[in-house]
Every structure is written in C-alpha cells, then in structure tokens.
Amino acid sequence: MAESLTIPANASKRETYEALLPQIDAVISGVDDLIANLANISAILKQAFNFHWVGFYRTTSPKLLMLGPFQGPLACVTIPFTKGVCGTAASTQKTVLVPDVEKFPGHIACSSLSKSEIVVPLVHNGETQLILDIDSDKLNDFDETDQIYLERIVFIIASQHFASHKTA
Ligand code: SME
C-alpha cells in the first residue's frame, strides 16, 4: 500500500484529480474495510485540495444519513433524506452542485465558513448507500471537472465495496 501521496506541483485541477485516481485505487485496493477506505479517501482529498470539509455520510437506517469518516471541522451527525444538500443528493440519487449555499433552500450550515458544496451519491440496488460531501470556504468552487472526477472516485468505492454497482 502507498504510504505517501504524490501531488503534482502547479497542476490544474484536472491534472491533480488524474494523479489522485490511481493512488486512491492503490491505497484502497486489497483493504476490505469500507470505513478505513472512506477515511483514507477523505484524507487524500483534503491533502490534495485543502477543502474546508470533505467526508462521507452513510445510510445506516432508512432515509437517514449518519456521519462517517471525514476531515475538517465538527459536523452534523445525522441528516434525513428530506434535509439539506446531502439529503437532496441522497433522495434524488444525483450529484448536487451548489455554487452558493446561502441560495440553496434548506442548506444545513454545519460550518458558517462553508460557501459552496458538492455532494455525490453512491447508489447500489436502487438505494443510496452513502454520499461524498465536500464543502469549500470559497463561493462557486466546484464545477463539472469536480463532478466528473468525484463521481469516478465514488465509482471506485462502489466497484470495490458494492458488487454489481450500477451508475445512477
Ligand atoms: N451542508 C450539508 C450538511 C453537511 S456538512 O456540510 C458537513 C447539507 O446541507 O446537507
């Protein structure tokens, strides 16, 4: 298993994600424990991009997200599927990109520093199993490039931990 992360200097966002994908694959492959892998993926994304908050929520009871491994400030522990950006991604089973969280009705402000957010769901057997949530302290910090690569990262998790994964 890789012990340190190689992050290219002066690279574009796309180049950084391209460099991270094989490293994420290498770090998690052969590790059977989902929580351990979610923890390392949070750390990798935090270290590479210094996002304000990056982590996961898992569906541990019907229509309820439970806080999972993350990096960043203290976070809300549970989020119903009916609430917030996370709940919206979990219930619609689609990536939600929020350029300005203050303009998103029902946004849950775990941290007042969060300005923009992206949430990617992992759907297996028709159910949202977990979501990847990233908050930035800058407005409009996420775009299609983030969506494409974060969905790929979620696909890597799905392929390893949820057999016969189908994209939403
Ligand atoms: N802002 C999220 C809540 C989770 S925290 O950002 C970690 C939301 O509206 O669902």
XYZ file of N, CA, C and O and ligand atoms in Angstrom:
682
model
N 0.833 -1.199 0.000
C 0.000 0.000 0.000
C 0.875 1.259 0.000
O 1.891 1.310 0.675
N 0.440 2.272 -0.758
C 1.187 3.533 -0.783
C 1.179 4.158 0.599
O 0.187 4.124 1.301
N 2.312 4.730 0.991
C 2.391 5.351 2.312
C 2.402 6.864 2.258
O 2.192 7.532 3.255
N 2.705 7.401 1.090
C 2.626 8.849 0.981
C 1.989 9.202 -0.352
O 2.009 8.422 -1.296
N 1.462 10.398 -0.384
C 0.699 10.845 -1.532
C 1.595 11.702 -2.411
O 2.354 12.525 -1.910
N 1.498 11.509 -3.740
C 2.234 12.378 -4.656
C 1.243 13.327 -5.307
O 0.346 12.900 -6.031
N 1.406 14.603 -5.001
C 0.504 15.610 -5.565
C 1.333 16.492 -6.484
O 2.318 17.098 -6.046
N 0.992 16.546 -7.792
C 1.824 17.328 -8.716
C 1.796 18.815 -8.365
O 0.756 19.346 -7.986
N 2.956 19.463 -8.494
C 3.040 20.902 -8.201
C 2.520 21.703 -9.387
O 2.655 21.277 -10.543
N 1.929 22.827 -9.111
C 1.432 23.751 -10.157
C 0.542 23.071 -11.186
O 0.561 23.421 -12.367
N -0.202 22.073 -10.761
C -1.044 21.331 -11.700
C -2.448 21.924 -11.726
O -2.879 22.554 -10.763
N -3.142 21.698 -12.833
C -4.545 22.109 -12.899
C -5.357 21.160 -12.020
O -4.877 20.097 -11.604
N -6.594 21.549 -11.800
C -7.486 20.680 -11.023
C -7.626 19.309 -11.695
O -7.545 18.276 -11.045
N -7.794 19.327 -13.012
C -7.967 18.076 -13.743
C -6.712 17.196 -13.615
O -6.800 15.999 -13.364
N -5.543 17.832 -13.747
C -4.291 17.069 -13.625
C -4.128 16.500 -12.214
O -3.633 15.379 -12.052
N -4.544 17.275 -11.234
C -4.439 16.782 -9.849
C -5.356 15.573 -9.650
O -4.935 14.546 -9.113
N -6.603 15.685 -10.114
C -7.504 14.527 -9.999
C -6.940 13.317 -10.750
O -6.995 12.183 -10.264
N -6.382 13.566 -11.953
C -5.813 12.454 -12.745
C -4.690 11.758 -11.971
O -4.530 10.545 -12.041
N -3.906 12.559 -11.250
C -2.806 11.972 -10.465
C -3.344 11.222 -9.243
O -2.747 10.229 -8.801
N -4.479 11.696 -8.716
C -5.000 11.077 -7.493
C -5.697 9.745 -7.746
O -5.612 8.825 -6.909
N -6.414 9.642 -8.883
C -7.241 8.445 -9.093
C -6.477 7.123 -8.931
O -6.908 6.257 -8.162
N -5.334 6.955 -9.621
C -4.616 5.683 -9.449
C -4.092 5.492 -8.026
O -3.993 4.363 -7.540
N -3.785 6.606 -7.357
C -3.287 6.490 -5.968
C -4.416 6.069 -5.029
O -4.220 5.262 -4.121
N -5.602 6.600 -5.264
C -6.750 6.181 -4.451
C -7.001 4.697 -4.660
O -7.188 3.925 -3.719
N -6.960 4.308 -5.930
C -7.163 2.898 -6.256
C -6.141 2.021 -5.528
O -6.483 1.000 -4.914
N -4.868 2.457 -5.564
C -3.800 1.671 -4.938
C -3.962 1.621 -3.426
O -3.740 0.571 -2.805
N -4.373 2.736 -2.830
C -4.487 2.798 -1.368
C -5.622 1.892 -0.874
O -5.488 1.206 0.135
N -6.745 1.870 -1.609
C -7.904 1.114 -1.080
C -7.963 -0.330 -1.572
O -8.611 -1.155 -0.942
N -7.288 -0.625 -2.681
C -7.431 -1.986 -3.187
C -6.772 -2.956 -2.212
O -5.694 -2.706 -1.678
N -7.449 -4.027 -1.953
C -6.916 -5.000 -1.004
C -7.305 -4.702 0.427
O -7.044 -5.505 1.319
N -7.925 -3.546 0.676
C -8.420 -3.247 2.026
C -9.927 -3.485 2.020
O -10.671 -2.803 1.314
N -10.370 -4.455 2.800
C -11.775 -4.851 2.770
C -12.696 -3.933 3.561
O -13.907 -4.006 3.410
N -12.122 -3.120 4.419
C -12.956 -2.350 5.342
C -13.391 -1.015 4.720
O -12.547 -0.163 4.405
N -14.703 -0.844 4.565
C -15.238 0.368 3.930
C -14.852 1.613 4.712
O -14.427 2.615 4.126
N -14.993 1.582 6.028
C -14.711 2.777 6.847
C -13.245 3.193 6.708
O -12.933 4.379 6.576
N -12.356 2.224 6.739
C -10.921 2.532 6.575
C -10.681 3.218 5.231
O -9.945 4.208 5.147
N -11.318 2.718 4.198
C -11.104 3.296 2.872
C -11.723 4.686 2.746
O -11.125 5.591 2.157
N -12.897 4.869 3.333
C -13.515 6.204 3.293
C -12.643 7.206 4.062
O -12.509 8.373 3.672
N -12.043 6.749 5.152
C -11.163 7.612 5.946
C -9.951 8.038 5.114
O -9.594 9.228 5.073
N -9.327 7.101 4.436
C -8.149 7.459 3.639
C -8.509 8.330 2.437
O -7.752 9.236 2.073
N -9.654 8.080 1.828
C -10.060 8.919 0.682
C -10.336 10.349 1.155
O -9.970 11.323 0.491
N -10.951 10.499 2.322
C -11.156 11.846 2.885
C -9.821 12.548 3.071
O -9.655 13.722 2.732
N -8.861 11.821 3.624
C -7.539 12.403 3.875
C -6.847 12.798 2.572
O -6.225 13.864 2.477
N -6.961 11.944 1.567
C -6.316 12.227 0.271
C -6.904 13.497 -0.351
O -6.179 14.387 -0.806
N -8.236 13.606 -0.361
C -8.871 14.779 -0.980
C -8.568 16.050 -0.190
O -8.357 17.116 -0.746
N -8.542 15.922 1.138
C -8.211 17.083 1.975
C -6.781 17.546 1.710
O -6.511 18.726 1.530
N -5.871 16.590 1.656
C -4.463 16.945 1.469
C -4.212 17.538 0.078
O -3.456 18.491 -0.076
N -4.891 16.980 -0.922
C -4.640 17.431 -2.295
C -5.242 18.803 -2.573
O -4.652 19.616 -3.283
N -6.427 19.063 -2.037
C -7.142 20.296 -2.406
C -7.363 21.249 -1.238
O -7.841 22.354 -1.437
N -7.055 20.778 -0.025
C -7.294 21.579 1.181
C -8.731 22.109 1.258
O -8.968 23.269 1.607
N -9.679 21.249 0.895
C -11.083 21.628 1.021
C -11.395 21.931 2.487
O -10.785 21.364 3.396
N -12.399 22.767 2.715
C -12.785 23.111 4.085
C -13.278 21.861 4.841
O -12.925 21.649 6.007
N -14.106 21.072 4.168
C -14.629 19.839 4.799
C -14.784 18.801 3.704
O -15.319 19.095 2.633
N -14.308 17.614 3.952
C -14.516 16.523 2.995
C -14.777 15.242 3.763
O -14.060 14.906 4.708
N -15.843 14.572 3.397
C -16.135 13.330 4.106
C -17.364 12.631 3.579
O -17.895 12.971 2.507
N -17.791 11.656 4.350
C -18.855 10.761 3.902
C -19.965 10.685 4.946
O -19.720 10.807 6.159
N -21.174 10.488 4.461
C -22.298 10.073 5.299
C -22.800 8.749 4.733
O -22.846 8.565 3.513
N -23.163 7.819 5.621
C -23.697 6.529 5.176
C -25.166 6.395 5.570
O -25.586 6.915 6.615
N -25.926 5.665 4.744
C -27.318 5.380 5.079
C -27.311 4.176 6.015
O -27.141 3.044 5.581
N -27.479 4.441 7.304
C -27.409 3.335 8.270
C -28.790 2.932 8.776
O -28.940 1.913 9.423
N -29.797 3.768 8.524
C -31.191 3.360 8.745
C -32.016 4.025 7.648
O -31.528 4.954 6.989
N -33.259 3.557 7.426
C -33.998 4.034 6.248
C -34.110 5.558 6.188
O -34.507 6.201 7.159
N -33.721 6.094 5.026
C -33.865 7.535 4.745
C -33.156 8.436 5.748
O -33.598 9.556 6.013
N -32.056 7.941 6.331
C -31.297 8.745 7.289
C -29.801 8.566 7.045
O -29.299 7.434 6.987
N -29.114 9.694 6.909
C -27.657 9.660 6.719
C -26.967 9.808 8.068
O -27.334 10.668 8.875
N -25.949 9.005 8.269
C -25.157 9.028 9.509
C -23.727 9.449 9.169
O -23.147 8.921 8.214
N -23.178 10.377 9.939
C -21.817 10.854 9.716
C -20.816 9.693 9.650
O -20.862 8.771 10.473
N -19.948 9.769 8.665
C -18.892 8.767 8.508
C -17.537 9.448 8.605
O -17.422 10.561 9.125
N -16.507 8.800 8.078
C -15.165 9.370 8.132
C -15.108 10.718 7.410
O -15.701 10.881 6.340
N -14.385 11.666 7.987
C -14.259 12.981 7.356
C -12.995 13.676 7.815
O -12.351 13.253 8.779
N -12.668 14.769 7.127
C -11.578 15.658 7.527
C -12.133 17.073 7.528
O -12.758 17.493 6.552
N -11.907 17.795 8.599
C -12.410 19.158 8.685
C -13.089 19.391 10.011
O -12.997 18.560 10.917
N -13.801 20.523 10.117
C -14.435 20.850 11.396
C -15.579 19.902 11.750
O -16.108 19.195 10.891
N -15.931 19.962 13.023
C -17.054 19.198 13.574
C -18.270 19.264 12.647
O -18.572 20.319 12.108
N -18.974 18.138 12.506
C -20.083 18.101 11.548
C -21.364 17.573 12.181
O -21.331 16.911 13.225
N -22.489 17.844 11.506
C -23.789 17.301 11.935
C -23.710 15.774 11.913
O -23.146 15.201 10.975
N -24.310 15.131 12.882
C -24.196 13.667 12.987
C -25.193 12.955 12.070
O -24.830 12.023 11.351
N -26.456 13.401 12.097
C -27.451 12.743 11.240
C -28.119 13.775 10.332
O -28.319 14.922 10.722
N -28.458 13.344 9.138
C -29.169 14.199 8.174
C -30.264 13.354 7.514
O -29.966 12.352 6.846
N -31.533 13.722 7.686
C -32.600 12.988 6.993
C -32.532 13.222 5.480
O -32.054 14.278 5.044
N -33.029 12.266 4.710
C -33.035 12.393 3.246
C -33.831 13.624 2.802
O -33.699 14.055 1.662
N -34.670 14.159 3.691
C -35.512 15.313 3.328
C -34.823 16.649 3.570
O -35.408 17.693 3.298
N -33.589 16.613 4.089
C -32.957 17.875 4.505
C -31.608 18.125 3.822
O -30.814 17.189 3.641
N -31.359 19.398 3.524
C -30.020 19.826 3.132
C -29.572 19.358 1.757
O -30.308 18.688 1.019
N -28.354 19.732 1.435
C -27.764 19.340 0.156
C -27.525 17.826 0.157
O -27.791 17.128 -0.832
N -27.056 17.323 1.304
C -26.778 15.888 1.410
C -28.055 15.073 1.233
O -28.086 14.083 0.486
N -29.110 15.486 1.928
C -30.387 14.772 1.816
C -30.940 14.820 0.404
O -31.497 13.835 -0.093
N -30.744 15.966 -0.264
C -31.230 16.103 -1.650
C -30.493 15.129 -2.574
O -31.102 14.451 -3.402
N -29.165 15.055 -2.418
C -28.399 14.117 -3.259
C -28.790 12.672 -2.950
O -28.912 11.837 -3.853
N -29.023 12.399 -1.658
C -29.388 11.027 -1.269
C -30.757 10.647 -1.818
O -30.963 9.531 -2.290
N -31.718 11.576 -1.792
C -33.075 11.226 -2.220
C -33.237 11.262 -3.745
O -33.942 10.428 -4.311
N -32.553 12.209 -4.408
C -32.673 12.263 -5.878
C -31.715 11.286 -6.553
O -31.853 10.994 -7.735
N -30.721 10.806 -5.806
C -29.700 9.891 -6.310
C -28.911 10.516 -7.459
O -28.503 9.848 -8.398
N -28.739 11.816 -7.363
C -27.944 12.540 -8.365
C -26.969 13.481 -7.656
O -27.248 13.964 -6.547
N -25.851 13.759 -8.325
C -24.897 14.732 -7.785
C -25.555 16.100 -7.686
O -26.252 16.521 -8.608
N -25.323 16.769 -6.554
C -25.846 18.126 -6.381
C -24.659 19.082 -6.226
O -23.791 18.872 -5.373
N -24.648 20.098 -7.073
C -23.573 21.097 -7.085
C -24.185 22.422 -6.656
O -25.144 22.878 -7.270
N -23.667 23.007 -5.593
C -24.255 24.243 -5.050
C -23.200 25.351 -5.070
O -22.291 25.361 -4.233
N -23.315 26.305 -6.010
C -22.306 27.372 -6.103
C -22.334 28.315 -4.906
O -21.302 28.850 -4.511
N -23.537 28.517 -4.331
C -23.672 29.429 -3.194
C -24.662 28.803 -2.214
O -25.864 28.775 -2.478
N -24.145 28.306 -1.103
C -25.016 27.540 -0.189
C -26.135 28.407 0.384
O -27.214 27.889 0.712
N -25.922 29.710 0.451
C -26.987 30.567 1.005
C -28.194 30.634 0.088
O -29.280 31.010 0.505
N -27.996 30.268 -1.164
C -29.110 30.297 -2.122
C -29.758 28.923 -2.264
O -30.654 28.743 -3.086
N -29.287 27.947 -1.491
C -29.884 26.599 -1.566
C -30.887 26.448 -0.426
O -30.498 26.419 0.748
N -32.192 26.347 -0.774
C -33.187 26.248 0.291
C -32.957 25.000 1.138
O -32.785 23.906 0.601
N -32.896 25.175 2.442
C -32.743 24.020 3.328
C -31.314 23.602 3.574
O -31.067 22.592 4.245
N -30.363 24.351 3.035
C -28.954 24.016 3.288
C -28.704 23.943 4.802
O -29.169 24.793 5.563
N -27.973 22.918 5.227
C -27.654 22.761 6.651
C -26.257 23.333 6.876
O -25.268 22.802 6.346
N -26.179 24.394 7.649
C -24.891 25.065 7.870
C -24.176 24.444 9.064
O -24.298 24.896 10.192
N -23.434 23.362 8.795
C -22.619 22.762 9.862
C -21.510 23.725 10.237
O -21.097 23.796 11.377
N -20.996 24.444 9.241
C -19.944 25.431 9.493
C -20.319 26.714 8.773
O -20.671 26.685 7.585
N -20.210 27.836 9.474
C -20.572 29.123 8.853
C -19.568 29.512 7.773
O -19.819 30.408 6.976
N -18.423 28.834 7.725
C -17.413 29.168 6.717
C -17.703 28.540 5.356
O -17.120 28.931 4.352
N -18.601 27.556 5.329
C -18.893 26.889 4.050
C -19.627 27.832 3.116
O -20.615 28.445 3.504
N -19.121 27.912 1.876
C -19.740 28.822 0.905
C -20.297 28.081 -0.318
O -21.257 28.516 -0.926
N -19.617 27.007 -0.714
C -20.136 26.214 -1.827
C -19.926 24.736 -1.499
O -19.145 24.390 -0.603
N -20.651 23.893 -2.226
C -20.685 22.476 -1.808
C -20.977 21.575 -3.011
O -21.661 21.983 -3.955
N -20.455 20.354 -2.951
C -20.826 19.331 -3.941
C -21.064 18.026 -3.189
O -20.316 17.688 -2.261
N -22.125 17.320 -3.568
C -22.454 16.052 -2.918
C -22.711 14.998 -4.000
O -23.513 15.221 -4.915
N -22.009 13.879 -3.882
C -22.118 12.783 -4.863
C -22.655 11.529 -4.173
O -22.048 11.054 -3.209
N -23.771 10.988 -4.642
C -24.301 9.778 -4.011
C -23.716 8.488 -4.606
O -23.349 8.460 -5.783
N -23.636 7.460 -3.786
C -23.305 6.115 -4.279
C -24.594 5.298 -4.197
O -25.136 5.098 -3.098
N -25.070 4.878 -5.375
C -26.338 4.150 -5.446
C -26.068 2.695 -5.819
O -25.336 2.419 -6.768
N -26.631 1.793 -5.029
C -26.475 0.364 -5.318
C -27.799 -0.321 -5.038
O -28.432 -0.056 -4.007
N -28.216 -1.186 -5.950
C -29.516 -1.857 -5.811
C -30.662 -0.873 -5.612
O -31.584 -1.109 -4.832
N -30.576 0.267 -6.273
C -31.641 1.261 -6.199
C -31.633 2.097 -4.933
O -32.459 2.993 -4.782
N -30.711 1.824 -4.018
C -30.673 2.551 -2.738
C -29.394 3.395 -2.645
O -28.323 2.947 -3.060
N -29.533 4.582 -2.054
C -28.344 5.396 -1.761
C -27.646 4.792 -0.553
O -28.203 4.742 0.543
N -26.433 4.316 -0.768
C -25.685 3.641 0.304
C -24.864 4.627 1.127
O -24.691 4.468 2.319
N -24.336 5.628 0.425
C -23.532 6.646 1.100
C -23.441 7.858 0.187
O -23.800 7.795 -0.989
N -22.959 8.948 0.760
C -22.697 10.136 -0.070
C -21.303 10.673 0.278
O -20.843 10.537 1.400
N -20.682 11.253 -0.746
C -19.438 12.007 -0.566
C -19.819 13.483 -0.556
O -20.476 13.965 -1.485
N -19.442 14.186 0.499
C -19.805 15.595 0.656
C -18.529 16.425 0.750
O -17.631 16.089 1.529
N -18.442 17.475 -0.048
C -17.286 18.375 0.048
C -17.780 19.818 0.135
O -18.637 20.243 -0.649
N -17.243 20.531 1.125
C -17.573 21.943 1.315
C -16.331 22.777 1.055
O -15.224 22.389 1.447
N -16.555 23.946 0.442
C -15.458 24.890 0.249
C -15.765 26.188 0.982
O -16.927 26.572 1.112
N -14.719 26.865 1.420
C -14.930 28.179 2.033
C -14.903 29.288 0.976
O -14.898 30.461 1.312
N -14.881 28.873 -0.313
C -14.950 29.854 -1.406
C -16.260 29.663 -2.173
O -16.705 28.515 -2.357
N -16.832 30.746 -2.618
C -18.029 30.663 -3.450
C -17.682 30.002 -4.781
O -16.569 30.179 -5.283
N -18.644 29.255 -5.332
C -18.513 28.736 -6.693
C -17.203 27.974 -6.917
O -16.545 28.158 -7.930
N -16.846 27.126 -5.977
C -15.537 26.450 -6.051
C -15.596 25.116 -6.801
O -14.562 24.508 -7.035
N -16.790 24.651 -7.148
C -16.905 23.331 -7.792
C -17.523 23.469 -9.177
O -18.398 24.309 -9.393
N -17.047 22.642 -10.087
C -17.588 22.675 -11.446
C -17.687 21.248 -11.984
O -17.540 20.275 -11.249
N -17.902 21.181 -13.305
C -18.104 19.876 -13.945
C -16.892 18.969 -13.772
O -17.033 17.749 -13.681
N -15.697 19.561 -13.724
C -14.482 18.741 -13.543
C -14.538 18.015 -12.202
O -14.275 16.807 -12.124
N -14.901 18.761 -11.147
C -15.034 18.103 -9.837
C -16.086 17.000 -9.911
O -15.880 15.899 -9.399
N -17.210 17.329 -10.539
C -18.292 16.334 -10.612
C -17.815 15.058 -11.293
O -18.014 13.948 -10.786
N -17.149 15.216 -12.442
C -16.694 14.043 -13.203
C -15.749 13.182 -12.358
O -15.920 11.967 -12.242
N -14.755 13.821 -11.733
C -13.741 13.040 -11.012
C -14.258 12.519 -9.672
O -13.925 11.392 -9.270
N -15.074 13.296 -8.999
C -15.614 12.798 -7.715
C -16.567 11.639 -7.978
O -16.613 10.666 -7.203
N -17.307 11.697 -9.089
C -18.166 10.549 -9.429
C -17.302 9.324 -9.749
O -17.671 8.198 -9.436
N -16.134 9.550 -10.350
C -15.232 8.415 -10.614
C -14.715 7.810 -9.301
O -14.571 6.596 -9.171
N -14.425 8.686 -8.349
C -13.938 8.194 -7.055
C -15.033 7.378 -6.371
O -14.783 6.290 -5.831
N -16.268 7.869 -6.431
C -17.386 7.120 -5.845
C -17.569 5.785 -6.576
O -17.870 4.759 -5.961
N -17.333 5.793 -7.882
C -17.436 4.548 -8.653
C -16.375 3.540 -8.212
O -16.647 2.333 -8.116
N -15.173 4.036 -7.918
C -14.099 3.147 -7.433
C -14.526 2.497 -6.108
O -14.348 1.291 -5.900
N -15.130 3.300 -5.216
C -15.604 2.768 -3.930
C -16.695 1.722 -4.181
O -16.693 0.632 -3.591
N -17.614 2.065 -5.080
C -18.736 1.155 -5.364
C -18.233 -0.162 -5.939
O -18.700 -1.241 -5.556
N -17.268 -0.065 -6.852
C -16.760 -1.278 -7.504
C -16.129 -2.218 -6.492
O -16.203 -3.435 -6.626
N -15.490 -1.629 -5.486
C -14.804 -2.479 -4.504
C -15.728 -2.979 -3.393
O -15.608 -4.106 -2.945
N -16.650 -2.132 -2.946
C -17.423 -2.479 -1.745
C -18.883 -2.844 -2.011
O -19.552 -3.367 -1.137
N -19.377 -2.522 -3.194
C -20.766 -2.834 -3.517
C -20.742 -3.542 -4.865
O -20.562 -2.902 -5.896
N -20.905 -4.847 -4.835
C -20.798 -5.633 -6.059
C -21.921 -5.256 -7.016
O -22.947 -4.730 -6.610
N -21.686 -5.498 -8.299
C -22.643 -5.213 -9.386
C -23.181 -3.797 -9.299
O -24.366 -3.554 -9.454
N -22.241 -2.856 -9.062
C -22.619 -1.440 -8.987
C -23.145 -0.955 -10.337
O -22.594 -1.257 -11.377
N -24.205 -0.188 -10.281
C -24.698 0.470 -11.496
C -24.730 1.968 -11.231
O -25.127 2.399 -10.168
N -24.305 2.744 -12.247
C -24.328 4.200 -12.057
C -25.780 4.669 -12.060
O -26.633 4.082 -12.702
N -26.017 5.763 -11.317
C -27.392 6.261 -11.187
C -27.859 6.849 -12.510
O -27.066 7.352 -13.270
N -24.151 21.266 4.318
C -24.653 19.925 4.311
C -24.566 19.313 5.670
C -23.328 18.507 5.910
S -21.980 19.455 6.275
O -21.733 20.401 5.238
C -20.682 18.568 6.641
C -26.085 19.899 3.814
O -26.723 20.931 3.610
O -26.600 18.801 3.645
